[in-house]
Each structure stands twice: as C-alpha cells, then as structure tokens.
Coordinates of C-alpha atoms in Angstrom, one line a residue:
M31 CA 126.9 -142.7 28.4
A32 CA 126.5 -146.2 29.5
P33 CA 128.4 -149.0 27.6
V34 CA 126.5 -150.6 24.9
G35 CA 126.1 -153.7 26.8
Q36 CA 124.6 -151.8 29.8
R37 CA 122.1 -149.7 27.9
C38 CA 118.2 -150.1 28.1
F39 CA 116.9 -151.2 24.7
P40 CA 113.2 -151.3 24.4
V41 CA 111.5 -154.2 22.6
E42 CA 108.2 -153.5 20.7
M43 CA 105.2 -155.5 20.0
G44 CA 102.6 -154.1 17.5
Q45 CA 99.1 -155.0 16.3
S46 CA 100.3 -157.6 13.8
G47 CA 102.5 -159.7 16.1
R48 CA 105.3 -160.0 13.7
V49 CA 105.9 -163.8 13.5
V50 CA 107.8 -165.4 10.5
I51 CA 105.2 -167.8 8.9
R52 CA 107.6 -169.9 7.0
Q53 CA 109.5 -170.9 10.1
W54 CA 108.7 -173.2 13.0
I55 CA 107.9 -171.7 16.4
A56 CA 111.4 -172.8 17.8
D57 CA 112.9 -171.1 14.7
N58 CA 110.8 -167.9 15.3
M59 CA 112.2 -167.8 18.7
C60 CA 115.8 -168.8 17.9
C61 CA 116.2 -165.9 15.2
C62 CA 115.4 -163.3 18.1
V63 CA 118.4 -164.4 20.1
R64 CA 120.6 -165.8 17.5
S65 CA 122.7 -162.6 16.8
S66 CA 123.6 -162.3 20.7
T67 CA 126.6 -163.4 22.1
L68 CA 124.9 -165.9 24.3
K69 CA 126.1 -169.3 23.9
R70 CA 123.6 -171.9 22.1
A71 CA 122.8 -173.8 25.3
K72 CA 121.8 -170.4 27.0
R73 CA 119.8 -169.6 23.9
E74 CA 118.0 -172.6 24.0
E75 CA 117.1 -172.4 27.8
R76 CA 115.7 -168.8 27.1
V77 CA 113.6 -170.0 24.3
H78 CA 112.2 -172.9 26.3
R79 CA 111.5 -170.8 29.3
A80 CA 109.8 -168.1 27.0
L81 CA 107.4 -170.6 25.2
G82 CA 106.7 -172.0 28.9
L83 CA 105.6 -168.6 30.0
V84 CA 103.1 -168.2 27.2
H85 CA 101.9 -171.8 27.5
L86 CA 103.4 -172.8 24.2
E87 CA 105.5 -175.4 25.2
G88 CA 105.5 -178.7 23.2
L89 CA 104.4 -176.9 20.1
E90 CA 107.9 -176.0 18.8
T91 CA 107.8 -177.8 15.5
R92 CA 104.6 -176.2 14.5
Y93 CA 104.1 -173.3 12.0
P94 CA 102.5 -170.1 13.1
A95 CA 99.5 -170.8 10.5
Q96 CA 98.8 -173.9 12.6
L97 CA 98.1 -172.0 15.9
S98 CA 95.0 -170.2 16.9
G99 CA 94.8 -166.4 16.8
G100 CA 95.3 -166.5 20.5
Q101 CA 98.2 -168.7 20.2
Q102 CA 99.8 -166.6 17.6
Q103 CA 99.7 -163.5 19.6
R104 CA 101.3 -165.4 22.7
L105 CA 104.1 -166.4 20.3
A106 CA 104.7 -162.9 19.3
L107 CA 104.7 -161.9 23.0
A108 CA 107.2 -164.8 23.7
R109 CA 109.3 -163.5 20.7
T110 CA 109.7 -160.0 22.6
I111 CA 110.2 -161.4 26.2
V112 CA 112.9 -164.1 25.0
L113 CA 115.2 -161.0 24.7
E114 CA 114.6 -160.1 28.3
P115 CA 114.4 -156.5 27.6
N116 CA 114.5 -153.7 30.2
L117 CA 111.6 -151.9 28.7
L118 CA 108.7 -153.5 26.6
L119 CA 106.6 -151.5 24.3
L120 CA 103.2 -153.0 23.5
D121 CA 101.3 -150.9 20.8
E122 CA 97.8 -152.1 20.8
P123 CA 98.8 -155.7 20.7
L124 CA 95.2 -157.1 21.1
S125 CA 93.3 -154.8 18.5
N126 CA 93.2 -157.7 15.9
L127 CA 91.7 -160.3 18.3
D128 CA 88.2 -161.2 19.3
A129 CA 86.6 -160.3 22.6
N130 CA 87.3 -163.6 24.2
L131 CA 91.0 -163.7 22.9
R132 CA 91.2 -160.3 24.1
N133 CA 90.1 -160.9 27.6
E134 CA 92.5 -164.1 27.7
M135 CA 95.7 -162.4 26.4
R136 CA 95.0 -159.3 28.8
I137 CA 95.2 -161.7 31.7
E138 CA 98.5 -163.3 30.1
I139 CA 100.0 -159.8 29.7
K140 CA 99.2 -159.0 33.2
R141 CA 100.5 -162.3 34.7
L142 CA 103.7 -162.0 32.7
H143 CA 104.3 -158.5 33.9
T144 CA 103.9 -159.7 37.4
E145 CA 106.4 -162.7 37.2
L146 CA 109.0 -161.0 35.0
G147 CA 108.9 -157.4 36.6
L148 CA 109.2 -155.8 33.2
T149 CA 108.6 -152.0 32.8
T150 CA 106.0 -151.8 30.1
L151 CA 104.4 -149.1 27.9
Y152 CA 101.1 -150.2 26.6
V153 CA 99.2 -147.9 24.0
T154 CA 95.6 -148.8 23.6
H155 CA 92.2 -147.1 22.8
D156 CA 90.3 -149.5 24.9
Q157 CA 89.4 -148.1 28.3
S158 CA 89.0 -151.6 29.9
E159 CA 92.7 -152.6 28.9
A160 CA 94.0 -149.3 30.3
M161 CA 92.0 -149.7 33.6
S162 CA 92.9 -153.3 34.0
L163 CA 96.6 -153.5 33.1
S164 CA 98.0 -150.2 34.1
D165 CA 99.8 -148.6 37.5
R166 CA 99.6 -145.4 35.8
V167 CA 97.5 -144.0 32.8
V168 CA 98.5 -141.1 30.4
V169 CA 95.7 -139.9 28.1
M170 CA 96.9 -138.4 25.0
R171 CA 95.3 -135.8 22.8
Q172 CA 97.1 -134.6 19.6
G173 CA 100.4 -135.4 20.8
A174 CA 100.1 -133.7 24.3
I175 CA 99.3 -135.2 27.6
E176 CA 95.7 -134.5 28.6
Q177 CA 95.8 -136.1 32.0
E178 CA 97.9 -138.6 34.0
G179 CA 97.0 -140.7 36.9
T180 CA 96.2 -143.9 38.4
P181 CA 93.2 -145.7 36.8
Q182 CA 90.9 -144.9 39.8
E183 CA 91.8 -141.3 39.5
I184 CA 91.1 -141.2 35.6
Y185 CA 88.0 -143.0 35.9
N186 CA 86.6 -141.2 39.0
Q187 CA 88.1 -137.6 38.5
P188 CA 88.5 -136.8 34.9
K189 CA 90.0 -133.3 34.6
S190 CA 88.5 -132.4 31.2
L191 CA 85.5 -133.0 29.1
Y192 CA 87.8 -135.0 26.5
V193 CA 88.9 -137.5 29.1
A194 CA 85.4 -137.9 30.6
H195 CA 84.1 -139.0 27.2
F196 CA 86.9 -141.6 26.9
M197 CA 86.0 -142.8 30.3
G198 CA 82.4 -143.4 29.3
Y199 CA 80.7 -140.3 30.6
A200 CA 78.4 -140.5 27.5
N201 CA 75.7 -138.4 29.0
R202 CA 75.9 -134.8 28.9
L203 CA 73.2 -132.3 30.0
P204 CA 73.5 -128.5 29.3
A205 CA 72.9 -126.5 32.6
E206 CA 73.5 -123.3 34.4
I207 CA 74.9 -122.9 38.0
V208 CA 72.4 -121.4 40.3
G209 CA 73.9 -121.9 43.6
R210 CA 76.2 -124.0 46.0
E211 CA 75.4 -126.2 48.8
G212 CA 78.6 -127.0 50.7
E213 CA 81.1 -128.6 48.1
Q214 CA 78.4 -129.3 45.7
F215 CA 76.8 -127.1 43.0
V216 CA 73.1 -126.5 42.3
V217 CA 72.5 -126.3 38.8
Q218 CA 69.3 -126.1 36.6
T219 CA 68.7 -127.7 33.3
P220 CA 67.0 -126.1 30.1
A221 CA 63.9 -128.1 31.2
G222 CA 63.7 -126.4 34.6
S223 CA 65.1 -129.4 36.8
Q224 CA 67.4 -128.5 39.5
L225 CA 70.3 -131.0 40.2
R226 CA 73.2 -131.3 42.5
A227 CA 76.5 -132.0 41.0
T228 CA 80.4 -131.9 41.8
S229 CA 83.5 -130.9 39.7
T230 CA 86.9 -132.4 39.5
L231 CA 88.4 -129.0 38.1
A232 CA 90.4 -126.8 40.4
A233 CA 88.9 -123.9 38.4
S234 CA 85.5 -124.7 39.7
Q235 CA 86.1 -122.8 42.9
D236 CA 85.9 -119.5 41.0
W237 CA 82.4 -120.5 39.3
Q238 CA 79.7 -118.2 40.3
P239 CA 76.0 -118.2 39.5
G240 CA 75.1 -118.0 35.8
Q241 CA 78.1 -120.1 34.7
K242 CA 77.4 -122.3 31.9
V243 CA 78.3 -126.0 32.4
L244 CA 77.7 -129.4 30.8
A245 CA 76.6 -132.0 33.6
C246 CA 78.1 -135.5 32.7
F247 CA 77.4 -138.9 33.9
R248 CA 77.9 -142.5 32.9
P249 CA 75.0 -144.5 31.8
D250 CA 75.6 -147.1 34.3
E251 CA 75.4 -144.6 37.1
A252 CA 72.0 -143.5 36.1
R253 CA 69.7 -146.0 37.7
T254 CA 65.9 -146.7 37.6
D255 CA 66.0 -148.7 40.7
L256 CA 65.6 -145.6 42.8
H257 CA 67.3 -145.1 46.2
K258 CA 66.0 -141.4 47.1
T259 CA 69.0 -139.7 45.9
S260 CA 68.5 -135.9 45.6
N261 CA 68.8 -136.0 41.7
R262 CA 65.7 -137.6 40.1
L263 CA 64.8 -137.2 36.2
Q264 CA 62.0 -138.4 34.2
G265 CA 62.1 -139.7 30.4
R266 CA 60.1 -141.6 27.9
V267 CA 61.8 -145.0 26.8
Q268 CA 62.9 -144.8 23.1
L269 CA 65.1 -147.9 22.8
M270 CA 66.5 -150.6 25.0
E271 CA 69.4 -153.0 24.6
Y272 CA 70.0 -156.2 27.0
M273 CA 73.5 -156.1 28.4
G274 CA 73.6 -159.3 30.1
K275 CA 73.1 -158.0 34.0
T276 CA 71.3 -155.1 33.1
F277 CA 69.3 -153.3 30.3
E278 CA 70.8 -150.2 28.7
V279 CA 68.1 -147.9 27.8
L280 CA 67.6 -144.7 25.5
V281 CA 65.4 -142.2 27.2
R282 CA 64.4 -138.7 25.9
L283 CA 63.8 -136.2 28.8
E284 CA 60.1 -134.8 29.0
A285 CA 59.9 -131.4 27.2
N286 CA 59.4 -128.2 29.2
S287 CA 57.7 -125.2 28.1
G288 CA 60.4 -123.1 29.9
P289 CA 62.9 -121.4 27.7
D290 CA 66.2 -122.7 27.0
M291 CA 68.9 -120.9 29.3
L292 CA 71.8 -121.7 26.8
D293 CA 72.6 -120.4 23.4
K294 CA 72.3 -123.4 21.2
S295 CA 74.9 -122.1 18.8
A296 CA 77.3 -122.5 21.5
L297 CA 77.0 -126.0 21.7
R298 CA 78.4 -128.0 18.8
V299 CA 76.6 -131.3 19.4
D300 CA 74.3 -133.6 17.2
K301 CA 71.2 -131.9 16.7
S302 CA 69.2 -135.3 16.6
T303 CA 69.8 -135.4 20.5
L304 CA 68.0 -132.3 21.1
Y305 CA 70.9 -130.7 22.8
G306 CA 71.6 -133.3 25.6
R307 CA 68.0 -134.3 26.4
T308 CA 68.5 -137.7 24.9
L309 CA 70.2 -140.0 27.7
L310 CA 71.3 -143.5 28.5
V311 CA 70.6 -145.1 31.6
H312 CA 70.5 -148.6 33.1
S313 CA 67.7 -150.6 34.4
P314 CA 67.5 -154.0 36.2
I315 CA 64.4 -154.9 34.3
P316 CA 63.0 -154.6 30.7
L317 CA 60.9 -151.1 30.1
E318 CA 58.2 -150.9 27.7
G319 CA 58.9 -148.7 24.7
G320 CA 57.1 -145.2 25.0
S321 CA 56.7 -145.6 28.6
L322 CA 57.7 -142.9 31.3
V323 CA 60.7 -143.7 33.6
D324 CA 62.1 -142.1 36.6
F325 CA 65.8 -142.4 37.1
E326 CA 68.5 -140.8 39.2
I327 CA 72.0 -140.1 39.5
A328 CA 74.2 -139.5 42.6
P329 CA 75.4 -135.8 43.2
E330 CA 79.0 -136.9 43.5
R331 CA 78.8 -138.8 40.3
L332 CA 77.4 -135.9 38.2
L333 CA 80.5 -134.1 37.0
L334 CA 80.3 -130.4 35.7
F335 CA 82.6 -129.2 33.0
P336 CA 82.6 -125.7 31.7
V337 CA 80.8 -125.0 28.0
Q338 CA 83.9 -124.0 25.8
G339 CA 85.7 -125.3 22.8
E340 CA 84.8 -128.7 21.4
I341 CA 82.0 -130.3 22.8
L342 CA 81.5 -134.1 21.9
S343 CA 78.2 -135.6 20.6
T344 CA 75.6 -137.0 23.1
P345 CA 74.8 -140.5 22.0
A346 CA 72.1 -141.1 19.9
S347 CA 71.6 -145.0 20.3
P348 CA 71.8 -147.4 23.2
V349 CA 75.5 -148.1 23.0
S350 CA 77.8 -146.7 25.2
S351 CA 80.6 -144.6 23.8
T352 CA 84.1 -145.0 24.7
G353 CA 85.6 -142.2 22.4
E354 CA 89.0 -142.5 20.5
P355 CA 91.7 -140.7 22.2
A356 CA 95.1 -142.1 22.2
L357 CA 95.8 -143.6 25.6
E358 CA 98.9 -145.0 27.1
G359 CA 98.9 -147.5 30.3
R360 CA 102.3 -147.5 32.0
R361 CA 103.2 -150.2 34.4

C-alpha cells in the first residue's frame, strides 16, 4: 500500500453544493486547505487560483447568500478543486439549478476538466449531461451495469430496451419478424404495415420469422418532411407542442381491421396508448389537429428489441421521455 501522502483520495461534490453560509467566500475556501501541511502563502495561492478558475475572483469578502445560484455552485466546485484531488466525484451537481444555469455550469465543468486534467466520475439522470461531459458512459440499473461505452455508442447502439428508454427511444411498436433483407429485418405491425429495421443485439443473429419484437425509435428521427425512405406510416394528429426549431406531434396510427399478432397480456404497457399505436414524431411545420399525416423513419434508426420482461410505457403526451435510470459519466 502506498504511503498516506501518495494515496489517491477522491473529493465529492453533491447536489447541495456544501458551502458554509456564515463564512466569506475566502473563508469557505481556506477552511478546505487549512488542515493541510501547506504553508499559508501556498494555501492562499491555491485559493486565489481556484477562485480564478471558476470566475469568482474579487468576490472573496462576500457571503454565499450574496451570490447567484450559479455562483454558489461555482463556489462549491472551487472548494473541491482547491484540494487538487486525484479523483473528483460529482453526484448530480446541477440538479438544483434551472435550465440556463445548468447549461452554464456544464460548460464550466467541462472547461475545468480540460484545464486541470482531473479524472472525474459524474453521476446524473440527465442524458444531455452524460452525452456532453463524458468520454465513457456507464448506465446503471439496480446496482448493476446495463451498458458501458462511448456517448456515441450508448446513443446510437443501445443494447437493451432499458438503455434505449433512457436515450429517448420513446416510440415503441409491437411487431413480428417476417423475413430478412441483408443486415436488415422485415417486420410487420399489428396494423399490417411492413417495416425494415435493424438490431444492436448480438442475439438477433438467431432471430427467426415469428419472433415477437418491439420496434423503437426516437421522436426526432421520425420526420414528416419525407425523403422516400422504405419505412412510411400514417397517423392522425392528436396533440402538438412547439419545441423551438420543430414541432413535436402526438399521432395515433390509423386502425386496421386485421387481427393483432401479439398477445396483449404479454405487453405491460399503458392501455391508453393502444399498445404502441400512439407515437411522437417531429414536423418542421404546424399540423392541424385531427388531420392525417405521413411520416417516415430510416431502417437503420428503427431498432428492434425482444418482447420479454419489463416493457416501459409508450408516451401518451407530446413530451419526450428520458427515463430515470442511474447513469454515470466517466472522464
């Protein structure tokens, strides 16, 4: 075992930030290094440098209550980096901030990581934080690793329905495999539509016609501005929400007189969604409620997962779901 002075001790920053409200900012910083063996001049140098890194220089004689929410969180971050740790643990540090401050602090954390070269373990339930901050992402489920990989791998190639749910694959259609065309599967929905899809699962190589699956895709990858891909569906507009650059639309697939090919009792989904027939799609223009709309999804972005175990509910309102698995982003 390495001597105490050479061991790697992690420093943790949680949701609350942990600042001493009755101490000046300078005292908040100094108390973190006061017990160290550093000389006073060296401690003051560290404090000044840490405050400069988080853009709080010149505010040393203010109390935390005199700071904005973002400044208080930056102070909490400065209290951790002033110790110059080998490992930094960030446990949902931005969860108590509003959207604008979260974006600001996310940039600050990434900048500090780059400048200081700190190994950081970042715990979050926010997919945007995990994707933007991490070199490696670990999705946890009930204390076990569900999937580990780069942000791009987790986003584009989820290895389970649970991970897909976290990454925003909110649309799920029950289907049955009826054939293969090269690397793609041909599936048929209960409404009789045939679609081409892919799978990220190694076990999919053994799938045969008759295999029951869920075809999953993200709302922002279902488009009403058609480009003649092989997968096209039609639905009736139920609700619509303006998202800034686009409209997110809740559509209900048109009913078909053909019998369902799946045993509904095997799918534990929200009954209000009619077993996957209510979907979220994106449109560049507003659509009239009750109107019919055609939309498409590329075969390589329609991912298949087997029907087994826990099935997560399909969205019933025009708000994308991100899910709530525990997720760790490691840098």
